[in-house]
Short mmCIF file of C-alpha atoms in Angstrom, two decimals:
data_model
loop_
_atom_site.label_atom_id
_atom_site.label_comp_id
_atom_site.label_asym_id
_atom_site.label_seq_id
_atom_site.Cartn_x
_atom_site.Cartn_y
_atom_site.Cartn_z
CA UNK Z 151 125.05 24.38 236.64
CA UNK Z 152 127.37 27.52 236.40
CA UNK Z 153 128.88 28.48 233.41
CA UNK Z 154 132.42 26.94 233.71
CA UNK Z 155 130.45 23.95 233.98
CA UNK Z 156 128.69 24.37 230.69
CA UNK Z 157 131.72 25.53 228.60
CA UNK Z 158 133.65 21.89 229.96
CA UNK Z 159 130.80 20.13 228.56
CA UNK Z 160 130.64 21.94 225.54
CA UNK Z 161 134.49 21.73 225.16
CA UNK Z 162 134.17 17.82 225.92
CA UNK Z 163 131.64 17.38 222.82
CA UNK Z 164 133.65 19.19 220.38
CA UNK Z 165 137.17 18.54 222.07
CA UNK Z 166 139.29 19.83 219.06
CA UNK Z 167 137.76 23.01 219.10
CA UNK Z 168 138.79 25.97 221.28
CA UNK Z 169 137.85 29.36 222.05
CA UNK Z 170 137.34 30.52 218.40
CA UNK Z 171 136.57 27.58 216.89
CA UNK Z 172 133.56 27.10 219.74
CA UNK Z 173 132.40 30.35 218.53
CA UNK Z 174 132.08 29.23 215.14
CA UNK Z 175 130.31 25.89 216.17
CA UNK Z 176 128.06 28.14 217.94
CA UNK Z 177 127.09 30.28 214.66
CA UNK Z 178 127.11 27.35 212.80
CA UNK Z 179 123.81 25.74 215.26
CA UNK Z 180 122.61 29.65 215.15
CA UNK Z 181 122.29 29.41 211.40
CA UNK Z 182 121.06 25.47 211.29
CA UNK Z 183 118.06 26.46 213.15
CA UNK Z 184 117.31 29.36 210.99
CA UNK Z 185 117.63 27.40 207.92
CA UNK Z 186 115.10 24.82 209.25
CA UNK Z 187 112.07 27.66 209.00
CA UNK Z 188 111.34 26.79 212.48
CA UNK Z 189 109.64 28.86 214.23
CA UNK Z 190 109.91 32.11 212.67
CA UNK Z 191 108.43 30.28 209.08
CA UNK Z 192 104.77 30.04 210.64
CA UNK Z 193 105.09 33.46 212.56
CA UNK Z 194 106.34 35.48 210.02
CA UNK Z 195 105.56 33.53 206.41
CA UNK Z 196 102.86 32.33 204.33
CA UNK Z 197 104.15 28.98 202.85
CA UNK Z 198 102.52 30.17 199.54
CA UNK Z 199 104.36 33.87 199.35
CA UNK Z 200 107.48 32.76 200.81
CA UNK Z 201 109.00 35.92 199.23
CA UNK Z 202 106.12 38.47 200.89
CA UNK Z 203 107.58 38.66 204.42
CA UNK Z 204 109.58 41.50 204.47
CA UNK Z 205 110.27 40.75 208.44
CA UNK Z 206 111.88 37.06 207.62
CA UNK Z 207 113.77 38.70 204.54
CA UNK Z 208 115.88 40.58 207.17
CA UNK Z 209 116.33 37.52 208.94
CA UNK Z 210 118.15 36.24 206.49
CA UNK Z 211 121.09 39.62 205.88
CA UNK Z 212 122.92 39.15 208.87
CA UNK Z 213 123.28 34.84 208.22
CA UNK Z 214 124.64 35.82 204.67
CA UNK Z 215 126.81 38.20 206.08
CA UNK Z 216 128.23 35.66 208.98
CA UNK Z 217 128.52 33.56 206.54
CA UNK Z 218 130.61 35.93 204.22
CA UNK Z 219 132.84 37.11 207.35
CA UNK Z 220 133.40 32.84 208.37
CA UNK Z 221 134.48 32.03 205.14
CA UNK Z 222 136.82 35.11 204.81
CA UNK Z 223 138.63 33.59 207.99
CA UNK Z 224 139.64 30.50 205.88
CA UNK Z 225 139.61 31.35 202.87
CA UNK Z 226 141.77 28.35 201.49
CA UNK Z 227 139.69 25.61 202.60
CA UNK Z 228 136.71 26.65 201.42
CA UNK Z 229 138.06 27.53 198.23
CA UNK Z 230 139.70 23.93 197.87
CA UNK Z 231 136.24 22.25 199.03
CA UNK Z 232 134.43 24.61 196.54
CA UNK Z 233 136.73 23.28 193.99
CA UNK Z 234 136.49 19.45 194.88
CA UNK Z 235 132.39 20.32 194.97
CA UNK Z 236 132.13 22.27 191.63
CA UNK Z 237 128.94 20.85 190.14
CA UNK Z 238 127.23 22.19 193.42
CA UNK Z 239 129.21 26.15 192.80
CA UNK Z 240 128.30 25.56 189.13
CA UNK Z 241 124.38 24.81 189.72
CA UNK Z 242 124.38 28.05 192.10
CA UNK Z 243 125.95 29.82 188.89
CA UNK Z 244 123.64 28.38 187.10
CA UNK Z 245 120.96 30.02 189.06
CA UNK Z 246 122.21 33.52 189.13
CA UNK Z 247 122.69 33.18 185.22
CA UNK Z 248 119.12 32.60 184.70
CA UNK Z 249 118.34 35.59 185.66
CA UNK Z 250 119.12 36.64 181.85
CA UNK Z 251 116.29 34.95 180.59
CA UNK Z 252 113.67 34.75 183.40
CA UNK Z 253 110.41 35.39 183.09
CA UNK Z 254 110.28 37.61 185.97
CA UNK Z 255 114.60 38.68 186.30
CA UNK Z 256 113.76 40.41 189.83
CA UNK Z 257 112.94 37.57 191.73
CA UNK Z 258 114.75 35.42 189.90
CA UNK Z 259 117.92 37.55 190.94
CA UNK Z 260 116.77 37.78 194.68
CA UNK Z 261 116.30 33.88 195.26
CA UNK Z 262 119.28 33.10 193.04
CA UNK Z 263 121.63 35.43 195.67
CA UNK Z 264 119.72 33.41 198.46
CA UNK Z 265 120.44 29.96 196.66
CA UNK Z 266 124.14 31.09 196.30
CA UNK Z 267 124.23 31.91 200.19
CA UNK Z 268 122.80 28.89 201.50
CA UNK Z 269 125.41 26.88 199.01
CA UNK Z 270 127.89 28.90 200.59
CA UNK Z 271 127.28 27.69 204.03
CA UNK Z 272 127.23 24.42 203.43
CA UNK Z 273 130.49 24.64 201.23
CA UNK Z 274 131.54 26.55 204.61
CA UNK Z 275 130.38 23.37 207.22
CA UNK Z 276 132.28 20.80 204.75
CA UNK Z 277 134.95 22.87 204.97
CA UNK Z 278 135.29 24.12 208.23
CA UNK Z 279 134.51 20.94 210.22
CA UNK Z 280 136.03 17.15 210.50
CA UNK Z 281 132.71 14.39 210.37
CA UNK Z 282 132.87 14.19 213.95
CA UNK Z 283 132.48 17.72 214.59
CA UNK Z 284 129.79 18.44 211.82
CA UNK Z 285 127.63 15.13 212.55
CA UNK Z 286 127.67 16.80 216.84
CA UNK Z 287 126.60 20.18 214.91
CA UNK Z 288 123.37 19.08 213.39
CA UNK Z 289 122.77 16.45 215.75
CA UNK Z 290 122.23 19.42 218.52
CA UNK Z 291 120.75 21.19 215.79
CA UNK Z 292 118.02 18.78 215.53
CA UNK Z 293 118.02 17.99 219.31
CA UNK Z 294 116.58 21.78 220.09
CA UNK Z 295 114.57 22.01 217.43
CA UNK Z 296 113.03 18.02 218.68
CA UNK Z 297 112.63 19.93 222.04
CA UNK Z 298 111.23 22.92 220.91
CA UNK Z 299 108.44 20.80 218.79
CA UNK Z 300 107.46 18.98 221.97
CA UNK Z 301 107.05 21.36 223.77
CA UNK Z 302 105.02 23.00 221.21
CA UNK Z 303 102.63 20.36 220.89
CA UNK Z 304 102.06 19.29 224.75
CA UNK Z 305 102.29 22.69 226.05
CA UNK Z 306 101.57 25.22 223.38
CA UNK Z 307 98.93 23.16 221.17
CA UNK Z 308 96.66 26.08 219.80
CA UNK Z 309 100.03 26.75 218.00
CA UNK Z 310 102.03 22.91 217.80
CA UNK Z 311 99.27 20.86 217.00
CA UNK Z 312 97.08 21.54 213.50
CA UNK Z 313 93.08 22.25 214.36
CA UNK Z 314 91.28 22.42 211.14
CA UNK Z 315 93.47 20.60 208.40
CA UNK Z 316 94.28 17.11 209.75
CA UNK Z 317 92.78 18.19 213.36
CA UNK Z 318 95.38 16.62 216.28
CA UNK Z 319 98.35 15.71 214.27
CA UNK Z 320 101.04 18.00 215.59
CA UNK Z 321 103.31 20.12 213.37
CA UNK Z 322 105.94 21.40 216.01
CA UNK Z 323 107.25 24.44 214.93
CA UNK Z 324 106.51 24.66 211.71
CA UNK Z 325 103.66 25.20 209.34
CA UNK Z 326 102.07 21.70 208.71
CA UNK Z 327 102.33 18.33 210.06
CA UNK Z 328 104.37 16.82 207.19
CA UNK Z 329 107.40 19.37 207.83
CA UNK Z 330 107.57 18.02 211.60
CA UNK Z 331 108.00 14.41 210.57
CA UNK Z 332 110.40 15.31 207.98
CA UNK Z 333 112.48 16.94 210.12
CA UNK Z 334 112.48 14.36 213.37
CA UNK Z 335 113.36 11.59 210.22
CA UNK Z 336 116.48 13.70 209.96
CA UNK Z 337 116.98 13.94 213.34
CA UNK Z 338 116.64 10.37 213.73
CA UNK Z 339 119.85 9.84 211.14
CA UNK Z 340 121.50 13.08 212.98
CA UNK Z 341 121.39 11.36 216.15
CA UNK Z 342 122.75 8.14 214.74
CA UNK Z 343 125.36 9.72 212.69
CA UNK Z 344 126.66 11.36 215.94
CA UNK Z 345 126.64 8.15 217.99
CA UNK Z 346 128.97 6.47 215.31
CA UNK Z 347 131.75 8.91 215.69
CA UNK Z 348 131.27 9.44 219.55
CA UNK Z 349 131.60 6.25 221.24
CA UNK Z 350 131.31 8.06 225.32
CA UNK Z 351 128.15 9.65 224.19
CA UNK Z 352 126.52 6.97 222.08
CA UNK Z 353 123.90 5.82 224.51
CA UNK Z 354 122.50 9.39 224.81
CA UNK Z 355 122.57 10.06 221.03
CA UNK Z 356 120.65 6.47 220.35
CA UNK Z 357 118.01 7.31 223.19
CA UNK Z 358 117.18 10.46 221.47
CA UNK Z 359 116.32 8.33 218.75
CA UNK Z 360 113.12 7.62 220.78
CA UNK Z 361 111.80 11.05 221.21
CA UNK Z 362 112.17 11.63 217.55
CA UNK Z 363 110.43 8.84 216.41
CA UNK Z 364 107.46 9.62 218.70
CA UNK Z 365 107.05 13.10 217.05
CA UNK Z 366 107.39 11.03 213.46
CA UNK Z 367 104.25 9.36 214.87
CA UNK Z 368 102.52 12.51 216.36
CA UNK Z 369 102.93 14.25 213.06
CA UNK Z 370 101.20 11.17 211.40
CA UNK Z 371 103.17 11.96 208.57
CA UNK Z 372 103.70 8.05 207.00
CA UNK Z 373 106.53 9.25 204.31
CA UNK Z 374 108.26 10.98 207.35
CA UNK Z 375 107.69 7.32 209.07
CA UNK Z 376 110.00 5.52 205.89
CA UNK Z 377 112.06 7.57 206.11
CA UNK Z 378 113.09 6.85 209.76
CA UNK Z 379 112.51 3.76 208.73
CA UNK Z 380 115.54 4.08 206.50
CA UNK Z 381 117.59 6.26 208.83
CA UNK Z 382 117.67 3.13 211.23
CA UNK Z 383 117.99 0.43 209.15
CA UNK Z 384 120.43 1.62 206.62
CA UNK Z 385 122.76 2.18 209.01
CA UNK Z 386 122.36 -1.16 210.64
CA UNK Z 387 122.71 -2.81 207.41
CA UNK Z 388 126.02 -0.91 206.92
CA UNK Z 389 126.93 -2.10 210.16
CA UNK Z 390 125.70 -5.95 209.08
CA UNK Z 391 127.61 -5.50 205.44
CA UNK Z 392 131.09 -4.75 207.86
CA UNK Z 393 130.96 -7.74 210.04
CA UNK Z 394 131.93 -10.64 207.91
CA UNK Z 395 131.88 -12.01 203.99
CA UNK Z 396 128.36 -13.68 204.62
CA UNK Z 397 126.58 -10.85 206.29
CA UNK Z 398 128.51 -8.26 203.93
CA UNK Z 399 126.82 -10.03 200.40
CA UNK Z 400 123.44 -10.73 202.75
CA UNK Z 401 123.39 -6.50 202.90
CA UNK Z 402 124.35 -5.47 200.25
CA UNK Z 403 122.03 -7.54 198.16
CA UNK Z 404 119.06 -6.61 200.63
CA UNK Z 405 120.37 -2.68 200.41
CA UNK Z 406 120.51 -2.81 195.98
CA UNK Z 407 117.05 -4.75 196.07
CA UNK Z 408 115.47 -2.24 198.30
CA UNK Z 409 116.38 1.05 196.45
CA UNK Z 410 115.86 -0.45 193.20
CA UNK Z 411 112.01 -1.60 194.26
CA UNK Z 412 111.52 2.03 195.57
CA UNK Z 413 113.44 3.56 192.55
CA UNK Z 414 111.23 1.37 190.00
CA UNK Z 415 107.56 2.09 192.45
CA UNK Z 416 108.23 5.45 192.84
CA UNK Z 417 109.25 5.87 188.48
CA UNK Z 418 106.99 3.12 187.07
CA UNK Z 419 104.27 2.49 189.26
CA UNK Z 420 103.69 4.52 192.05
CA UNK Z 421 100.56 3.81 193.34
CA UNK Z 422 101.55 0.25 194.78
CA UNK Z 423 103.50 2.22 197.91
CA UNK Z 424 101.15 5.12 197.45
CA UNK Z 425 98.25 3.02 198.54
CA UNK Z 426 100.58 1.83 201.67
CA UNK Z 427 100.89 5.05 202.41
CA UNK Z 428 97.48 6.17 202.32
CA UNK Z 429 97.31 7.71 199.07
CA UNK Z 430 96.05 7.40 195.77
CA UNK Z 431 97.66 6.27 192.46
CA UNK Z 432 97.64 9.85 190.87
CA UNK Z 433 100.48 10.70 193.80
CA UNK Z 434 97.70 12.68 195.42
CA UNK Z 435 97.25 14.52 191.81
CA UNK Z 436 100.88 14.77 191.20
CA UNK Z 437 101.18 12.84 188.46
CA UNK Z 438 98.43 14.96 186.56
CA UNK Z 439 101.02 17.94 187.32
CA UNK Z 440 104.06 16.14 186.42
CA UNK Z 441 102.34 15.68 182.89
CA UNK Z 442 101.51 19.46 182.59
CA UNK Z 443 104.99 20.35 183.91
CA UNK Z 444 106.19 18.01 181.09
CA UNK Z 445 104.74 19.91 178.52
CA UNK Z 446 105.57 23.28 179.74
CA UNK Z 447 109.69 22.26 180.08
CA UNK Z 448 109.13 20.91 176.66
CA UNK Z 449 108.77 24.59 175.29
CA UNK Z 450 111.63 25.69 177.40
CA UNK Z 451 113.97 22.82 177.71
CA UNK Z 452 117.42 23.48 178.01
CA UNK Z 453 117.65 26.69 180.21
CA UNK Z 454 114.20 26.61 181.75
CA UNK Z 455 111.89 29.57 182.88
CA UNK Z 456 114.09 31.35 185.35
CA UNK Z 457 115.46 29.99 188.97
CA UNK Z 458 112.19 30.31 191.40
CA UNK Z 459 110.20 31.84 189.54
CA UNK Z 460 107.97 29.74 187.69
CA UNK Z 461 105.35 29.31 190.11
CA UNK Z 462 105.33 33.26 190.78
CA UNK Z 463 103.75 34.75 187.43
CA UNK Z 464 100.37 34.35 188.01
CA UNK Z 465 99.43 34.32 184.42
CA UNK Z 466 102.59 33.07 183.00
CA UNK Z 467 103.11 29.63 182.15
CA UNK Z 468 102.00 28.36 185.63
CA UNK Z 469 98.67 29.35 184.98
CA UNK Z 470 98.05 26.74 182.00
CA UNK Z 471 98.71 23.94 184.65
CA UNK Z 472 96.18 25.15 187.54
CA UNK Z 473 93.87 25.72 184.58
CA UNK Z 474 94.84 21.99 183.17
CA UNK Z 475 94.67 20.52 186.72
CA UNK Z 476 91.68 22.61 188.04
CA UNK Z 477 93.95 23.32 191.06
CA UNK Z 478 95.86 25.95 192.58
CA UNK Z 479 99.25 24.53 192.20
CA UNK Z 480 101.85 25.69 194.70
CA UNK Z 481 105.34 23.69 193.52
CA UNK Z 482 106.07 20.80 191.29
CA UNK Z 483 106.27 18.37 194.28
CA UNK Z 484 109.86 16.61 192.42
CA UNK Z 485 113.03 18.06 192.83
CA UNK Z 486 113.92 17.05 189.50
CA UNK Z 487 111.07 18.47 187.49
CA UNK Z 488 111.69 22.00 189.65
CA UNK Z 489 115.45 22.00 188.47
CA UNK Z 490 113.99 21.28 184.61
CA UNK Z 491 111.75 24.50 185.30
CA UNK Z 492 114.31 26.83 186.70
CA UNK Z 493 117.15 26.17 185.06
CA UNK Z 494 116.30 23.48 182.23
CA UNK Z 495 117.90 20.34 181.29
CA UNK Z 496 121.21 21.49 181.76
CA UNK Z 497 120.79 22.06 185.40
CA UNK Z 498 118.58 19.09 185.73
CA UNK Z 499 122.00 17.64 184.05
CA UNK Z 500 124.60 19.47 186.64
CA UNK Z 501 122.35 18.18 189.25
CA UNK Z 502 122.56 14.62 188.49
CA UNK Z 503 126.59 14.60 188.34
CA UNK Z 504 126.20 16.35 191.86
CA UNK Z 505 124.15 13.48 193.71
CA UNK Z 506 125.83 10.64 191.45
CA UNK Z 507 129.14 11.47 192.89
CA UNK Z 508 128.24 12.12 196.38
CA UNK Z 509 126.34 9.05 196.01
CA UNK Z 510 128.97 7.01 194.48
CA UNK Z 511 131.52 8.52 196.66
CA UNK Z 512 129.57 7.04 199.35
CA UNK Z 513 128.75 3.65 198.04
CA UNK Z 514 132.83 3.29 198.10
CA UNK Z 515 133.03 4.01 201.82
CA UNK Z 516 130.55 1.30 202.66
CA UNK Z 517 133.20 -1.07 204.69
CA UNK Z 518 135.46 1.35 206.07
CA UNK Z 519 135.06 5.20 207.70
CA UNK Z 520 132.00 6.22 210.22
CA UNK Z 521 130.87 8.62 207.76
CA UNK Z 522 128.90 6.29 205.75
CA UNK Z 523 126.71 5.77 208.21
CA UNK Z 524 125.73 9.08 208.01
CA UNK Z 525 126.31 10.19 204.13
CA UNK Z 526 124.62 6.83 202.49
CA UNK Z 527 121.64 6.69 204.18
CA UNK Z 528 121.14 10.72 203.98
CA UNK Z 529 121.39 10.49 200.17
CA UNK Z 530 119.29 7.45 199.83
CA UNK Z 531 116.32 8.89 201.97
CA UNK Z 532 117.27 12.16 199.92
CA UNK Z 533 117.20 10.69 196.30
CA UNK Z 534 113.80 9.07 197.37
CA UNK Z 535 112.31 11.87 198.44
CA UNK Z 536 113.51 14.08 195.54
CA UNK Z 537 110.70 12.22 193.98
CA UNK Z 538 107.93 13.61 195.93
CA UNK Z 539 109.16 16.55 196.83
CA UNK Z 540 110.96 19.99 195.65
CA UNK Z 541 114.16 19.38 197.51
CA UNK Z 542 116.84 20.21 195.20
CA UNK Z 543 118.47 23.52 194.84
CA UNK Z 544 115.99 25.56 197.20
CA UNK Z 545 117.17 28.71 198.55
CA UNK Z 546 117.18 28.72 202.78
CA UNK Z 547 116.87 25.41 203.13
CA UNK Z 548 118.41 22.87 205.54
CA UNK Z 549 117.75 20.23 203.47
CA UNK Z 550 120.44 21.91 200.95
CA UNK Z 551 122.34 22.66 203.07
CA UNK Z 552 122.82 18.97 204.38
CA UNK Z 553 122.92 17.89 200.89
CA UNK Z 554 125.40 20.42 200.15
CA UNK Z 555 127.95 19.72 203.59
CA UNK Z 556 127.82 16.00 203.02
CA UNK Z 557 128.27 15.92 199.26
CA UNK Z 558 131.36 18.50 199.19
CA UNK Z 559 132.60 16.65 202.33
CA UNK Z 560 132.48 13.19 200.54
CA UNK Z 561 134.62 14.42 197.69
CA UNK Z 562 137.69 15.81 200.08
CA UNK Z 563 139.89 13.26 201.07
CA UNK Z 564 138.98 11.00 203.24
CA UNK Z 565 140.07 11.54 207.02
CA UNK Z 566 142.37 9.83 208.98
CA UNK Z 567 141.09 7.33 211.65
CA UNK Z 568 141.71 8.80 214.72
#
């Protein structure tokens, strides 16, 4: 295949975009993968010191600084989507304000900068790219990084496939097993998402449905497995809830019953889909460290402790809960409580207004626009896992800066049809 070849293909996925604009598509992949921690996370990080690799650090300089230079190229559409997203600029604020009464101010102010950056460049995707366009952006994204995991695993395994935790389950590119899964669950929606705005394509975007879902599998990761679960049948149901009056009320009922059971399991009584998951009633301990956390945001409950820093100070007020819980700790595992420790109830607060909006925003696109087969399903399998996991407001993350593209992108105007 010679390389006139390659650019026509790459033209004919993103056919609005020329020479330029290619360029920036091609940054905007670039910077995807390094968001995902792929690759250079396990070579370079300790999951526990995130902040101790100097190597990764520098990494990150020359994204920020892309990202910087892309934005100054537009600079009035990414001002008007930063306007139309404000809770998401005003959380970021938020962040970088804390600094004035953290508990440790110089790593407060170093992941605060990074939170601001990687808010930034999803501001930047909303406002740089139609749905088509950004859907085709992270559905290659996830489409290397699917191939990259395989052949990690079958080829590579010393380094793809965990040996002495959870021997044989693979983990890809990344650290553990659990981060694989996640990931091919958003592939899974990425892929889907594409195939609803690119109707020549669609029959290679929904067959690479099947090599994600195999790596859900291989990483044995049974969250990871509901939440594909989710990514296919939410958008069928959205597809069901279009079709006619009967199948519309038949979805939409099934749709509100099913996230309210797995709101009300998840906030009342987790251990009945805990136990289907093959864990324990405590969360696997969680809930023991959800009541210390409680108690700790108590004494601090407005502003919080400082924006990623509470689990740094070793003998600050993290220490009280691995002494409480007789364990070492590492994060909250809740997005929710980790927003209540950084920046308090008020950014738990701006945080809530954030992913009611994008999630009501959503909810009113259900019978009309391609989008929503994307954006509803991403926020419901992202509300439910902001449960269970510290998802919200992390610095160099791709799953902020998904949240962050397809919120500010659901409160522009909606499209035309084309």
């Amino acid at each position: 295949m010679n390389a006139l070849h390659r650019a026509d293909i790459w033209r004919s996925a993103f056919p609005r975009l020329t020479f330029l604009p290619l360029i920036e598509a091609a940054l905007a992949i670039l910077a995807i993968l390094l968001f995902s921690q792929a690759l250079l996370g396990p070579l370079l990080v300790d999951p526990l010191r995130p902040d101790a690799a100097e190597a990764l650090r520098l990494v990150w300089l020359p994204v920020y600084g892309v990202t910087l230079i892309l934005i100054a190229m537009r600079p009035l559409a990414f001002l008007e989507t930063a306007f139309r997203a404000w809770p998401l600029v005003l959380l970021a604020v938020l962040a970088g304000l804390s600094t004035f009464w953290s508990i440790d101010p110089d790593i407060t102010s170093r992941r605060a900068l990074a939170l601001a950056m990687t808010t930034l460049f999803g501001l930047w995707l909303a406002s740089r790219f139609d749905w088509k366009s950004l859907l085709t952006i992270l559905a290659v994204s996830f489409a290397i990084l699917m191939i990259g995991s395989a052949i990690a695993g079958a080829l590579v395994p010393g380094f793809g496939v965990m040996q002495q935790i959870h021997p044989g389950a693979w983990r890809g590119l990344w650290w553990e097993k659990n981060t694989l899964g996640a990931m091919m669950g958003w592939a899974v929606l990425a892929f889907v998402g594409a195939a609803a705005f690119d109707a020549k394509r669609r029959m290679i975007w929904l067959a690479l449905v099947v090599p994600a879902l195999a790596l859900v599998l291989l990483s044995t990761s049974r969250t990871a497995l509901l939440a594909s679960f989710i990514a296919i049948a939410g958008p069928g149901m959205i597809a069901m809830a279009r079709r006619d009056a009967a199948s519309s009320a038949i979805a939409v009922m099934a749709g509100v019953v099913g996230v309210s059971l797995g709101i009300l399991v998840l906030v009342i009584g987790p251990g009945v889909l805990l136990e289907a998951l093959g864990r324990d009633a405590t969360f696997t301990g969680r809930t023991d460290i959800w009541e210390a956390l409680f108690r700790q945001i108590a004494t601090r409950p407005l502003l919080g402790f400082g924006y990623g820093v509470f689990w740094q100070v070793e003998l600050g007020p993290a220490h009280w809960v691995r002494l409480e819980t007789s364990w070492p700790v590492p994060t909250a595992h809740n997005g929710w409580i980790e927003t209540a420790l950084a920046t308090g109830l008020i950014g738990v607060g701006i945080a809530l207004i954030a992913y009611a909006g994008a999630l009501g925003s959503a909810a009113l696109r259900l019978f009309r626009g391609n989008e929503t087969y994307w954006a509803l399903p991403f926020l419901v399998m992202w509300g439910l896992i902001s449960f269970s996991e510290s998802n919200l407001a992390e610095q160099n993350s791709l799953m902020w800066v998904m949240f962050t593209a397809t919120a500010a992108k659901l409160a522009q105007p909606r499209e035309a049809a084309p």
